[in-house]
């Protein structure tokens, strides 16, 4: 085929696919959009603070809608434990968040001061995020399941002056460490009901009495808005600093990667304690003026299917760990629900095994679109798009405005330089360190109190992500593994993702994790930890069968040499498999920072 006919065939396929979709995607012509896109143009699609006073995320997300025809539209729809819902309109959210800003101001909390949250997914959390932005203060969400020590560490590192929480969380997690947090001046309880604990304030009462806030504080695009701690998968969590201009990227990525349209009912399952829950659980959907669903409860397969059905969710953004859990609970459960409103499903956070993409098609009637980004990137960078074919197992292609590359690494894993520029891997299907050209608006502007660590991320004109990937001849990126997780065996570089994905193709396997263990001959060999689906019993026969199955698919050099059954893989609280912990336990080494480890229930 000539290049011309190949491109016209590809176009025909895209046209046919697009014609079959319920709404026309925001991004159809990938190449043309990438060629013409500029971040400045994206900035123009936003309003900016009235009078040219700057940019404020809360204004873009809420007040601008509250002042127009969307005022009465549902901004957030909360689903309670019993399935009933309560909503906040754009107008109500604007009003409430201004009250919160007024409370902050009344207590002398101002520009650049850090406001933390330690609370579940309740309206006050959303009100607090937006109110903090309005007051030019900096928001730092903590995951409500953290124990007292991770809470103390982060509040201390981030210099938190105020905290929004509940009575129970305060008693259990903050009161025991309050004495060691002299900077924490104000603790707001959302459920004080007129009777706050000693040393805390009744938020509802303060909000009721707060004078009008008036104009949103004039924040500049480069002013700090958010502090987000990373998941701690590789070690001690880092505090990534984000600025108000990040909203430009939340807008553009919501448009292109999540394909948000004004009538969408959108559900992001991530907790706002993590960056996904803020960038895509709060900011992006509100900037687009859609209705965002918030589940106040925890993951449960039947509940989730019910929410998709009853709330008529159209766009769903979730994570591989949740999807694998739904898969484990059986396809029949999905079949019992009418999911016909759903038109787009995306996932982030960990590699998405091809098996899950295929399951999506069977169970949900839609494939799952993987995308890649990090706390540091603040927004989606690489994605499978609604208009183009999915390559199961691939993360997709860089979004418009994002320049990605693969930097060559030497034998020690250091980036290779040619003069001042990093040397790029140009051969298709060759491993390099995934890197991004700095300059997108939601890029982190620093690691809090760790200037040197921040500087080390930038080498030879690129931001180095710490992840290894390959790119195929069509520009699709394929995740190989985190730099630290990659296994070197007899000169091969083995990505744990590849091993885990093929293990998951075995009918008995629900989840898998692969690590490298020392071997006198090969340097390292692969060891796999496997969790079985309900109905399968661990045993020697099954162990050998799964190893044999993997050997057939991967070849003996890559397949696990050892395999151990487990009933719960260690994970971060955001649901990521902690290979470093498996490795430390296997080798009898110190476990390192375990502040974000999920305690098995
Ligand atoms: P820490 O930096 O503290 O070790 P973390 O890297 O897990 O924790 P996050 O910023 O929440 O913290 O996660 C980003 C990382 O998650 C990416 O660098 C990548 O390793 C992984 N990741 C995210 N999305 C994907 C994806 N679609 N495919 C593969 N890996 C992904
Ligand atoms: Mg990281």
Coordinates of C-alpha atoms and ligand atoms in Angstrom, one line a residue:
X1 CA 0.0 0.0 0.0
X2 CA 1.3 3.5 -0.8
X3 CA 1.3 6.1 2.0
X4 CA -1.6 7.9 0.3
X5 CA -3.9 4.9 0.1
X6 CA -2.9 3.8 3.6
X7 CA -3.9 7.2 5.0
X8 CA -7.1 7.3 3.0
X9 CA -8.0 3.8 4.3
X10 CA -7.3 4.9 7.8
X11 CA -9.6 8.0 7.3
X12 CA -12.4 5.8 6.0
X13 CA -12.1 3.7 9.1
X14 CA -12.2 6.7 11.3
X15 CA -15.2 8.2 9.5
X16 CA -17.1 5.0 9.7
X17 CA -16.3 4.7 13.4
X18 CA -17.3 8.3 14.1
X19 CA -20.5 8.0 12.2
X20 CA -21.5 5.1 14.5
X21 CA -20.9 7.2 17.7
X22 CA -23.9 8.8 19.6
X23 CA -22.2 12.2 19.6
X24 CA -19.5 13.6 17.3
X25 CA -16.2 13.6 19.2
X26 CA -14.5 16.9 20.0
X27 CA -11.3 15.6 18.4
X28 CA -11.7 13.8 15.1
X29 CA -8.7 14.7 13.0
X30 CA -5.8 14.0 15.4
X31 CA -2.9 15.1 13.1
X32 CA -4.6 18.4 12.0
X33 CA -5.6 19.3 15.6
X34 CA -2.1 18.6 16.8
X35 CA -0.6 20.7 14.0
X36 CA -2.8 23.7 14.8
X37 CA -3.3 23.5 18.5
X38 CA -1.7 26.0 20.9
X39 CA -2.0 26.5 24.6
X40 CA -2.6 30.2 24.0
X41 CA -5.6 29.4 21.9
X42 CA -6.9 27.0 24.6
X43 CA -6.5 29.9 27.1
X44 CA -8.8 32.0 25.0
X45 CA -11.5 29.4 25.3
X46 CA -11.6 30.2 29.0
X47 CA -13.0 33.4 30.4
X48 CA -10.3 34.9 32.6
X49 CA -11.3 36.9 35.7
X50 CA -13.5 39.9 34.8
X51 CA -11.7 43.1 34.1
X52 CA -8.5 41.2 33.1
X53 CA -7.6 40.7 36.7
X54 CA -6.0 37.3 36.1
X55 CA -7.0 33.7 36.1
X56 CA -8.7 31.7 38.9
X57 CA -9.7 28.1 38.6
X58 CA -12.9 28.6 40.7
X59 CA -14.1 31.3 38.3
X60 CA -13.6 29.1 35.3
X61 CA -15.2 26.1 37.0
X62 CA -18.1 27.7 38.7
X63 CA -18.8 31.4 38.9
X64 CA -18.7 31.9 35.1
X65 CA -21.4 29.3 34.7
X66 CA -23.4 30.7 37.7
X67 CA -23.5 34.0 36.0
X68 CA -25.0 32.6 32.8
X69 CA -27.6 30.2 31.5
X70 CA -26.1 27.3 33.4
X71 CA -26.8 28.8 36.8
X72 CA -29.5 26.3 37.7
X73 CA -27.8 23.3 36.1
X74 CA -26.7 20.5 38.4
X75 CA -23.0 20.9 38.9
X76 CA -22.5 18.0 41.4
X77 CA -24.9 15.2 42.1
X78 CA -24.0 13.2 45.3
X79 CA -25.2 9.6 45.6
X80 CA -25.8 8.7 49.2
X81 CA -25.4 5.2 50.7
X82 CA -29.1 4.4 50.1
X83 CA -28.9 5.4 46.4
X84 CA -30.8 8.6 46.9
X85 CA -29.2 11.8 45.5
X86 CA -28.8 15.4 46.4
X87 CA -27.4 18.1 44.2
X88 CA -25.7 21.4 44.1
X89 CA -26.4 23.7 41.1
X90 CA -23.7 25.9 39.7
X91 CA -25.3 28.9 41.4
X92 CA -25.4 27.1 44.7
X93 CA -21.8 26.0 44.4
X94 CA -20.7 29.5 43.6
X95 CA -22.6 30.9 46.6
X96 CA -21.3 28.2 49.0
X97 CA -17.7 28.4 47.9
X98 CA -17.8 32.2 48.3
X99 CA -19.0 31.7 51.8
X100 CA -16.1 29.4 52.5
X101 CA -13.7 31.9 51.1
X102 CA -15.3 34.5 53.3
X103 CA -14.8 32.3 56.4
X104 CA -11.1 31.9 55.5
X105 CA -10.6 35.6 55.0
X106 CA -12.4 36.4 58.3
X107 CA -9.8 34.2 60.1
X108 CA -6.9 35.9 58.4
X109 CA -6.1 33.0 56.1
X110 CA -5.1 34.6 52.8
X111 CA -2.9 34.4 49.7
X112 CA -0.7 31.4 49.5
X113 CA -1.8 30.0 52.8
X114 CA -2.4 26.2 52.8
X115 CA -5.8 24.8 53.4
X116 CA -6.0 21.0 53.8
X117 CA -8.9 18.6 53.7
X118 CA -9.3 15.2 55.4
X119 CA -12.8 14.2 54.5
X120 CA -14.8 11.8 52.4
X121 CA -16.6 12.8 49.2
X122 CA -19.2 15.2 50.7
X123 CA -20.3 18.6 49.4
X124 CA -18.2 20.5 51.9
X125 CA -15.1 19.1 50.3
X126 CA -16.0 20.5 46.9
X127 CA -17.1 23.8 48.4
X128 CA -13.8 24.0 50.3
X129 CA -11.6 23.3 47.2
X130 CA -13.3 26.0 45.2
X131 CA -13.6 28.5 48.1
X132 CA -9.9 28.1 48.8
X133 CA -9.1 29.0 45.1
X134 CA -11.3 32.0 45.4
X135 CA -9.4 33.3 48.4
X136 CA -6.0 32.9 46.6
X137 CA -5.1 30.3 49.2
X138 CA -3.6 26.9 48.3
X139 CA -5.6 23.7 48.6
X140 CA -4.1 20.4 49.6
X141 CA -6.4 17.4 49.8
X142 CA -5.6 14.4 51.9
X143 CA -7.1 11.0 51.4
X144 CA -9.5 10.4 54.3
X145 CA -8.3 6.8 54.9
X146 CA -4.8 8.0 55.9
X147 CA -3.7 7.2 59.4
X148 CA -2.5 9.8 61.9
X149 CA 1.2 9.6 60.9
X150 CA 0.7 10.2 57.1
X151 CA -1.7 13.0 58.0
X152 CA 0.8 14.6 60.4
X153 CA 3.6 14.3 57.9
X154 CA 1.8 16.0 55.1
X155 CA 0.2 18.7 57.2
X156 CA 3.7 19.5 58.6
X157 CA 5.5 19.3 55.2
X158 CA 2.8 21.4 53.6
X159 CA 2.6 24.0 56.4
X160 CA -1.2 23.6 56.7
X161 CA -2.8 26.5 58.5
X162 CA -6.4 25.3 58.2
X163 CA -8.0 21.8 57.9
X164 CA -11.5 20.8 56.9
X165 CA -12.6 17.5 58.4
X166 CA -15.2 15.6 60.4
X167 CA -15.5 15.0 64.1
X168 CA -14.7 11.3 63.8
X169 CA -11.7 11.9 61.6
X170 CA -10.5 14.7 63.8
X171 CA -10.7 12.6 66.9
X172 CA -9.0 9.6 65.4
X173 CA -6.3 11.1 63.2
X174 CA -5.7 14.7 64.0
X175 CA -6.2 15.2 67.7
X176 CA -3.5 12.7 68.6
X177 CA -0.9 14.6 66.6
X178 CA -2.2 18.2 67.0
X179 CA 0.4 19.2 69.5
X180 CA 3.2 18.6 67.0
X181 CA 1.5 20.8 64.4
X182 CA 1.9 24.4 65.7
X183 CA 1.2 25.9 62.3
X184 CA -2.3 24.3 62.1
X185 CA -4.3 27.2 63.5
X186 CA -7.9 26.4 62.5
X187 CA -9.7 23.0 62.2
X188 CA -13.2 23.2 60.7
X189 CA -15.6 20.4 61.5
X190 CA -18.3 20.0 58.9
X191 CA -20.5 18.0 61.3
X192 CA -20.0 20.0 64.5
X193 CA -23.7 20.7 64.8
X194 CA -23.3 23.6 67.1
X195 CA -20.9 21.6 69.4
X196 CA -17.4 21.6 68.1
X197 CA -14.6 19.6 69.8
X198 CA -12.2 21.6 71.9
X199 CA -9.7 23.4 69.5
X200 CA -12.0 23.1 66.4
X201 CA -14.6 25.3 64.7
X202 CA -18.2 24.7 63.5
X203 CA -17.9 25.3 59.8
X204 CA -21.7 25.4 59.1
X205 CA -22.1 28.1 61.8
X206 CA -19.2 30.2 60.4
X207 CA -20.6 29.9 56.9
X208 CA -24.0 31.0 57.9
X209 CA -22.7 34.1 59.5
X210 CA -20.0 34.9 56.9
X211 CA -20.3 38.3 55.2
X212 CA -20.4 38.3 51.4
X213 CA -17.0 37.6 49.9
X214 CA -17.3 40.0 47.0
X215 CA -15.0 39.7 44.0
X216 CA -12.8 36.6 43.6
X217 CA -9.2 37.3 44.6
X218 CA -7.1 38.4 41.6
X219 CA -4.8 35.4 41.1
X220 CA -2.2 35.3 38.4
X221 CA -1.7 32.3 36.0
X222 CA 1.6 31.3 37.7
X223 CA 0.3 31.6 41.2
X224 CA 0.2 28.4 43.3
X225 CA -3.3 26.9 43.6
X226 CA -2.8 23.2 44.6
X227 CA -0.5 21.1 46.4
X228 CA -0.8 17.4 45.6
X229 CA 1.1 14.5 47.2
X230 CA 2.1 11.7 44.9
X231 CA 0.9 8.2 45.6
X232 CA 4.1 7.0 47.2
X233 CA 4.4 4.0 44.9
X234 CA 8.1 4.3 44.6
X235 CA 9.0 5.8 47.9
X236 CA 8.3 8.8 50.1
X237 CA 5.4 10.9 48.6
X238 CA 6.4 14.2 47.0
X239 CA 4.4 17.4 47.2
X240 CA 3.8 18.6 43.7
X241 CA 3.0 22.3 43.3
X242 CA 0.4 23.3 40.7
X243 CA -0.7 26.8 39.6
X244 CA -4.0 28.4 38.4
X245 CA -3.0 28.2 34.8
X246 CA -3.3 24.4 35.1
X247 CA -7.0 25.0 34.4
X248 CA -6.1 25.5 30.7
X249 CA -4.9 21.9 30.6
X250 CA -7.9 20.6 32.5
X251 CA -10.1 22.3 30.0
X252 CA -8.2 21.1 26.9
X253 CA -7.8 17.5 28.1
X254 CA -11.4 17.3 29.3
X255 CA -12.3 18.3 25.8
X256 CA -10.0 15.9 23.9
X257 CA -9.3 13.0 26.1
X258 CA -12.6 12.7 28.0
X259 CA -14.6 14.1 25.1
X260 CA -16.8 16.2 27.5
X261 CA -19.9 17.7 25.9
X262 CA -22.3 20.1 27.7
X263 CA -25.0 17.5 28.2
X264 CA -22.8 14.9 29.7
X265 CA -23.4 13.2 33.0
X266 CA -19.9 12.4 34.0
X267 CA -18.5 10.2 36.8
X268 CA -14.9 10.2 37.9
X269 CA -14.5 7.5 40.6
X270 CA -11.2 8.8 42.0
X271 CA -11.2 10.4 45.4
X272 CA -10.3 14.1 45.5
X273 CA -7.5 13.0 47.9
X274 CA -5.5 12.1 44.7
X275 CA -4.7 14.3 41.8
X276 CA -7.2 12.5 39.4
X277 CA -10.0 13.3 41.8
X278 CA -9.2 17.0 41.8
X279 CA -8.1 17.6 38.2
X280 CA -10.9 15.3 36.7
X281 CA -13.3 14.9 39.6
X282 CA -13.7 18.6 40.4
X283 CA -12.1 21.0 37.9
X284 CA -12.4 19.6 34.4
X285 CA -16.1 18.6 34.5
X286 CA -17.1 21.9 36.1
X287 CA -15.1 23.9 33.6
X288 CA -17.0 22.1 30.9
X289 CA -20.3 22.8 32.7
X290 CA -21.4 19.2 32.8
X291 CA -23.1 17.4 35.7
X292 CA -20.6 15.4 37.8
X293 CA -21.6 12.4 39.8
X294 CA -20.0 11.9 43.2
X295 CA -20.5 8.6 45.0
X296 CA -20.2 9.1 48.7
X297 CA -19.6 5.4 49.3
X298 CA -16.8 3.0 48.5
X299 CA -16.3 0.6 45.6
X300 CA -18.9 -2.1 45.3
X301 CA -19.6 -3.9 42.0
X302 CA -23.4 -3.9 42.2
X303 CA -23.6 -0.4 43.6
X304 CA -21.4 0.9 40.8
X305 CA -23.4 -0.7 38.1
X306 CA -26.6 0.7 39.7
X307 CA -25.1 4.2 39.7
X308 CA -24.1 3.9 36.0
X309 CA -27.6 2.8 35.2
X310 CA -29.7 5.0 37.4
X311 CA -27.7 8.2 37.0
X312 CA -27.5 7.6 33.3
X313 CA -23.8 8.2 33.3
X314 CA -22.5 9.0 29.8
X315 CA -18.8 9.4 30.4
X316 CA -17.0 7.3 33.0
X317 CA -13.4 7.9 34.2
X318 CA -12.1 5.1 36.4
X319 CA -9.0 3.1 37.2
X320 CA -7.5 -0.3 36.3
X321 CA -7.7 -1.6 39.9
X322 CA -11.5 -0.9 40.0
X323 CA -12.0 -2.4 36.6
X324 CA -10.1 -5.6 37.6
X325 CA -12.3 -5.8 40.6
X326 CA -15.5 -5.5 38.5
X327 CA -14.1 -8.2 36.2
X328 CA -13.4 -10.4 39.1
X329 CA -17.1 -10.1 40.2
X330 CA -18.2 -11.5 36.9
X331 CA -19.6 -10.2 33.6
X332 CA -23.2 -11.3 34.4
X333 CA -23.5 -8.6 37.0
X334 CA -23.0 -5.9 34.3
X335 CA -25.4 -7.7 32.0
X336 CA -28.2 -7.3 34.6
X337 CA -28.1 -3.5 34.2
X338 CA -29.1 -1.1 31.4
X339 CA -25.9 0.7 30.6
X340 CA -27.1 2.2 27.3
X341 CA -26.5 5.8 28.4
X342 CA -22.8 5.1 28.7
X343 CA -20.9 6.3 25.6
X344 CA -17.3 6.6 26.7
X345 CA -15.1 4.8 29.3
X346 CA -11.6 5.9 30.2
X347 CA -9.0 4.7 32.8
X348 CA -5.8 6.0 34.4
X349 CA -3.4 5.2 37.2
X350 CA -1.8 2.0 36.3
X351 CA -1.2 0.0 33.1
X352 CA -4.4 -1.2 31.7
X353 CA -4.1 -4.9 30.8
X354 CA -5.5 -5.7 27.3
X355 CA -7.7 -8.3 29.0
X356 CA -9.6 -5.4 30.7
X357 CA -10.1 -3.5 27.5
X358 CA -11.6 -6.6 25.9
X359 CA -13.7 -7.3 29.0
X360 CA -15.1 -3.7 28.8
X361 CA -16.4 -4.4 25.3
X362 CA -18.1 -7.6 26.5
X363 CA -19.5 -6.3 29.8
X364 CA -20.1 -2.6 29.2
X365 CA -20.5 -2.7 25.5
X366 CA -17.6 -0.3 25.2
X367 CA -13.8 -0.7 25.2
X368 CA -11.9 1.0 28.0
X369 CA -9.7 3.9 26.8
X370 CA -6.4 4.0 28.7
X371 CA -4.6 7.2 29.3
X372 CA -1.4 8.1 31.0
X373 CA -0.3 10.9 33.3
X374 CA 1.1 11.7 36.7
X375 CA 0.7 13.9 39.7
X376 CA 3.5 15.9 38.3
X377 CA 1.9 16.4 34.9
X378 CA -1.3 17.7 36.5
X379 CA -3.4 16.5 33.6
X380 CA -3.7 13.8 30.9
X381 CA -0.7 13.7 28.6
X382 CA -1.2 10.5 26.5
X383 CA -4.5 9.0 25.6
X384 CA -6.6 6.6 23.5
X385 CA -9.2 8.9 21.9
X386 CA -12.8 8.3 21.3
X387 CA -12.5 8.9 17.5
X388 CA -9.6 6.5 16.8
X389 CA -9.1 2.8 17.1
X390 CA -7.9 1.5 20.4
X391 CA -4.8 -0.6 20.6
X392 CA -5.4 -2.8 23.7
X393 CA -2.4 -2.5 25.9
X394 CA -1.3 0.9 24.5
X395 CA -1.7 4.1 26.4
X396 CA -2.5 5.9 23.2
X397 CA -0.9 9.0 21.7
X398 CA 0.2 12.4 23.1
X399 CA -2.6 14.9 23.2
X400 CA -2.5 18.1 21.2
X401 CA 0.0 20.5 22.8
X402 CA 2.0 17.7 24.4
X403 CA 5.3 16.7 23.0
X404 CA 6.4 13.3 24.2
X405 CA 9.7 11.5 23.5
X406 CA 11.7 8.5 24.6
X407 CA 15.1 9.3 26.1
X408 CA 17.8 6.7 25.7
X409 CA 19.3 5.4 28.9
X410 CA 22.8 4.0 29.5
X411 CA 23.5 0.7 31.3
X412 CA 23.1 2.4 34.7
X413 CA 19.7 3.7 33.7
X414 CA 20.9 7.3 33.3
X415 CA 19.7 9.5 30.4
X416 CA 22.2 9.8 27.5
X417 CA 23.2 13.3 26.5
X418 CA 24.4 14.6 23.1
X419 CA 25.8 18.0 23.9
X420 CA 23.1 19.7 25.9
X421 CA 20.2 17.7 24.4
X422 CA 19.0 14.3 25.6
X423 CA 19.5 11.5 23.0
X424 CA 16.1 10.2 21.8
X425 CA 15.2 6.7 20.9
X426 CA 13.8 6.9 17.3
X427 CA 13.6 3.3 16.3
X428 CA 10.0 2.0 16.7
X429 CA 9.3 -0.5 19.5
X430 CA 12.5 0.4 21.4
X431 CA 12.5 1.1 25.1
X432 CA 13.4 4.5 26.4
X433 CA 12.4 6.7 29.4
X434 CA 9.2 8.5 28.7
X435 CA 9.9 12.2 28.6
X436 CA 7.8 15.4 28.0
X437 CA 8.9 18.8 26.6
X438 CA 8.2 21.3 29.4
X439 CA 5.7 24.0 28.7
X440 CA 2.2 22.6 29.2
X441 CA 0.1 24.6 31.7
X442 CA -0.5 21.9 34.3
X443 CA 3.1 20.9 34.7
X444 CA 4.2 20.9 38.3
X445 CA 6.2 24.0 39.3
X446 CA 8.2 22.3 42.0
X447 CA 8.3 19.6 44.7
X448 CA 7.6 21.4 47.9
X449 CA 10.8 21.9 49.9
X450 CA 12.7 19.7 47.5
X451 CA 14.3 22.0 44.9
X452 CA 17.1 19.7 44.0
X453 CA 14.8 16.7 43.4
X454 CA 12.7 18.9 41.1
X455 CA 15.7 20.1 39.2
X456 CA 16.9 16.5 38.7
X457 CA 13.7 15.7 36.8
X458 CA 14.8 18.0 33.9
X459 CA 17.6 16.8 31.7
X460 CA 18.7 17.8 28.2
X461 CA 15.6 19.9 27.5
X462 CA 13.0 17.3 28.7
X463 CA 11.1 16.4 31.8
X464 CA 11.9 12.8 32.7
X465 CA 8.9 10.9 34.0
X466 CA 10.6 7.9 35.6
X467 CA 8.5 5.5 33.4
X468 CA 9.8 3.3 30.6
X469 CA 7.9 3.0 27.4
X470 CA 8.0 2.1 23.8
X471 CA 6.5 3.8 20.8
X472 CA 5.2 1.9 17.7
X473 CA 5.6 3.0 14.1
X474 CA 2.2 4.9 14.3
X475 CA 3.2 6.9 17.3
X476 CA 1.2 4.9 20.0
X477 CA 3.0 4.6 23.3
X478 CA 3.2 1.3 25.2
X479 CA 4.0 1.2 28.9
X480 CA 6.9 -1.0 29.9
X481 CA 7.2 -0.3 33.6
X482 CA 8.4 2.2 36.1
X483 CA 12.1 2.7 35.9
X484 CA 12.6 1.1 39.3
X485 CA 10.3 -1.9 38.5
X486 CA 11.9 -3.1 35.3
X487 CA 13.5 -6.5 35.5
X488 CA 16.9 -7.2 33.9
X489 CA 17.3 -10.9 33.0
X490 CA 20.2 -12.3 30.9
X491 CA 20.5 -9.0 29.2
X492 CA 16.7 -8.7 28.5
X493 CA 14.8 -5.7 29.8
X494 CA 11.5 -7.2 31.0
X495 CA 8.6 -4.9 31.8
X496 CA 6.4 -6.3 34.7
X497 CA 3.3 -5.1 32.8
X498 CA 3.9 -7.5 29.9
X499 CA 4.3 -10.5 32.3
X500 CA 1.2 -9.5 34.4
X501 CA -1.0 -8.9 31.4
X502 CA -0.3 -12.4 30.0
X503 CA -0.8 -14.0 33.3
X504 CA -4.2 -12.3 33.5
X505 CA -5.2 -14.0 30.3
X506 CA -5.3 -17.3 32.2
X507 CA -8.9 -18.0 33.3
X508 CA -8.0 -18.5 36.9
X509 CA -6.0 -15.3 37.4
X510 CA -7.7 -12.2 38.8
X511 CA -4.6 -10.0 39.4
X512 CA -0.9 -10.4 39.1
X513 CA 2.3 -8.6 40.0
X514 CA 5.8 -9.4 38.7
X515 CA 9.1 -8.5 40.3
X516 CA 12.8 -9.4 39.6
X517 CA 14.6 -11.6 42.1
X518 CA 18.4 -12.2 42.1
X519 CA 19.7 -15.1 40.2
X520 CA 23.3 -16.1 40.0
X521 CA 23.2 -16.9 36.3
X522 CA 20.7 -14.5 34.7
X523 CA 21.2 -11.6 37.1
X524 CA 17.5 -11.5 37.8
X525 CA 14.6 -13.8 37.1
X526 CA 10.9 -13.0 37.2
X527 CA 8.8 -13.9 40.1
X528 CA 5.1 -13.5 39.9
X529 CA 2.5 -13.1 42.7
X530 CA -1.0 -14.2 41.6
X531 CA -4.4 -13.6 43.1
X532 CA -7.0 -16.1 41.9
X533 CA -10.6 -15.5 40.8
X534 CA -13.3 -16.9 43.1
X535 CA -13.9 -20.6 42.5
X536 CA -10.2 -21.4 41.9
X537 CA -8.0 -23.1 44.6
X538 CA -4.3 -22.6 44.8
X539 CA -2.3 -25.7 44.4
X540 CA 0.8 -27.2 42.8
X541 CA -1.0 -28.3 39.6
X542 CA -2.5 -24.8 39.0
X543 CA 0.8 -23.2 39.8
X544 CA 2.6 -25.2 37.1
X545 CA -0.2 -24.8 34.7
X546 CA -0.1 -21.0 35.0
X547 CA 3.7 -20.9 34.6
X548 CA 3.4 -23.1 31.5
X549 CA 0.7 -20.9 30.2
X550 CA 2.9 -17.8 30.6
X551 CA 5.9 -19.6 29.0
X552 CA 3.9 -20.4 25.9
X553 CA 3.0 -16.7 25.6
X554 CA 6.1 -15.0 26.7
X555 CA 8.9 -17.5 26.1
X556 CA 11.1 -19.0 28.8
X557 CA 13.4 -15.9 29.1
X558 CA 10.5 -13.6 30.1
X559 CA 8.0 -15.9 31.8
X560 CA 8.0 -16.1 35.6
X561 CA 10.5 -18.7 37.0
X562 CA 8.7 -18.6 40.3
X563 CA 5.0 -18.1 41.1
X564 CA 3.4 -17.6 44.4
X565 CA -0.3 -17.4 45.2
X566 CA -1.5 -14.6 47.4
X567 CA -4.9 -13.5 48.6
X568 CA -4.1 -9.8 48.6
X569 CA -1.5 -7.9 46.6
X570 CA -0.1 -4.9 48.5
X571 CA -1.4 -1.7 47.0
X572 CA -1.3 2.0 47.6
X573 CA -4.5 3.5 49.0
X574 CA -5.1 4.8 45.5
X575 CA -5.1 1.2 44.3
X576 CA -1.7 0.8 42.6
X577 CA 0.2 -2.5 43.0
X578 CA 3.3 -1.9 45.2
X579 CA 5.9 -4.0 43.5
X580 CA 8.7 -2.3 45.6
X581 CA 7.0 -3.7 48.8
X582 CA 6.7 -7.2 47.3
X583 CA 10.4 -7.0 46.4
X584 CA 11.5 -5.7 49.8
X585 CA 9.5 -8.5 51.5
X586 CA 10.9 -11.1 49.2
X587 CA 14.5 -10.0 49.8
X588 CA 14.1 -9.3 53.5
X589 CA 14.9 -5.6 52.9
X590 CA 13.5 -2.6 54.8
X591 CA 10.0 -1.8 53.6
X592 CA 10.6 1.9 53.1
X593 CA 7.8 4.5 53.3
X594 CA 4.6 2.7 53.9
X595 CA 2.4 5.7 54.7
X596 CA 0.2 5.1 51.6
X597 CA -0.1 1.3 51.8
X598 CA -3.6 0.0 51.8
X599 CA -4.3 -2.2 54.8
X600 CA -6.2 -5.3 53.5
X601 CA -9.7 -5.3 54.8
Ligands
LIG1 P1 5.2 8.1 43.5 O1 5.7 9.1 42.5 O2 5.1 8.7 44.9 O3 6.1 6.8 43.5 P2 3.1 7.4 41.8 O4 4.1 7.6 40.7 O5 2.3 6.1 41.7 O6 3.8 7.6 43.2 P3 1.1 9.1 40.7 O7 1.6 10.4 40.3 O8 -0.3 9.0 41.3 O9 2.1 8.6 41.8 O10 1.1 8.1 39.6 C1 1.7 8.3 38.3 C2 2.3 7.0 37.8 O11 1.3 6.0 37.7 C3 2.9 7.1 36.5 O12 4.2 7.6 36.5 C4 2.9 5.6 36.0 O13 4.0 4.9 36.6 C5 1.6 5.1 36.6 N1 0.5 5.3 35.5 C6 -0.5 6.2 35.5 N2 -1.2 6.0 34.4 C7 -0.7 4.9 33.8 C8 -1.1 4.2 32.6 N3 -2.2 4.5 31.9 N4 -0.3 3.2 32.2 C9 0.7 2.8 33.0 N5 1.1 3.4 34.1 C10 0.4 4.5 34.5
LIG2 MG1 5.6 9.0 40.5

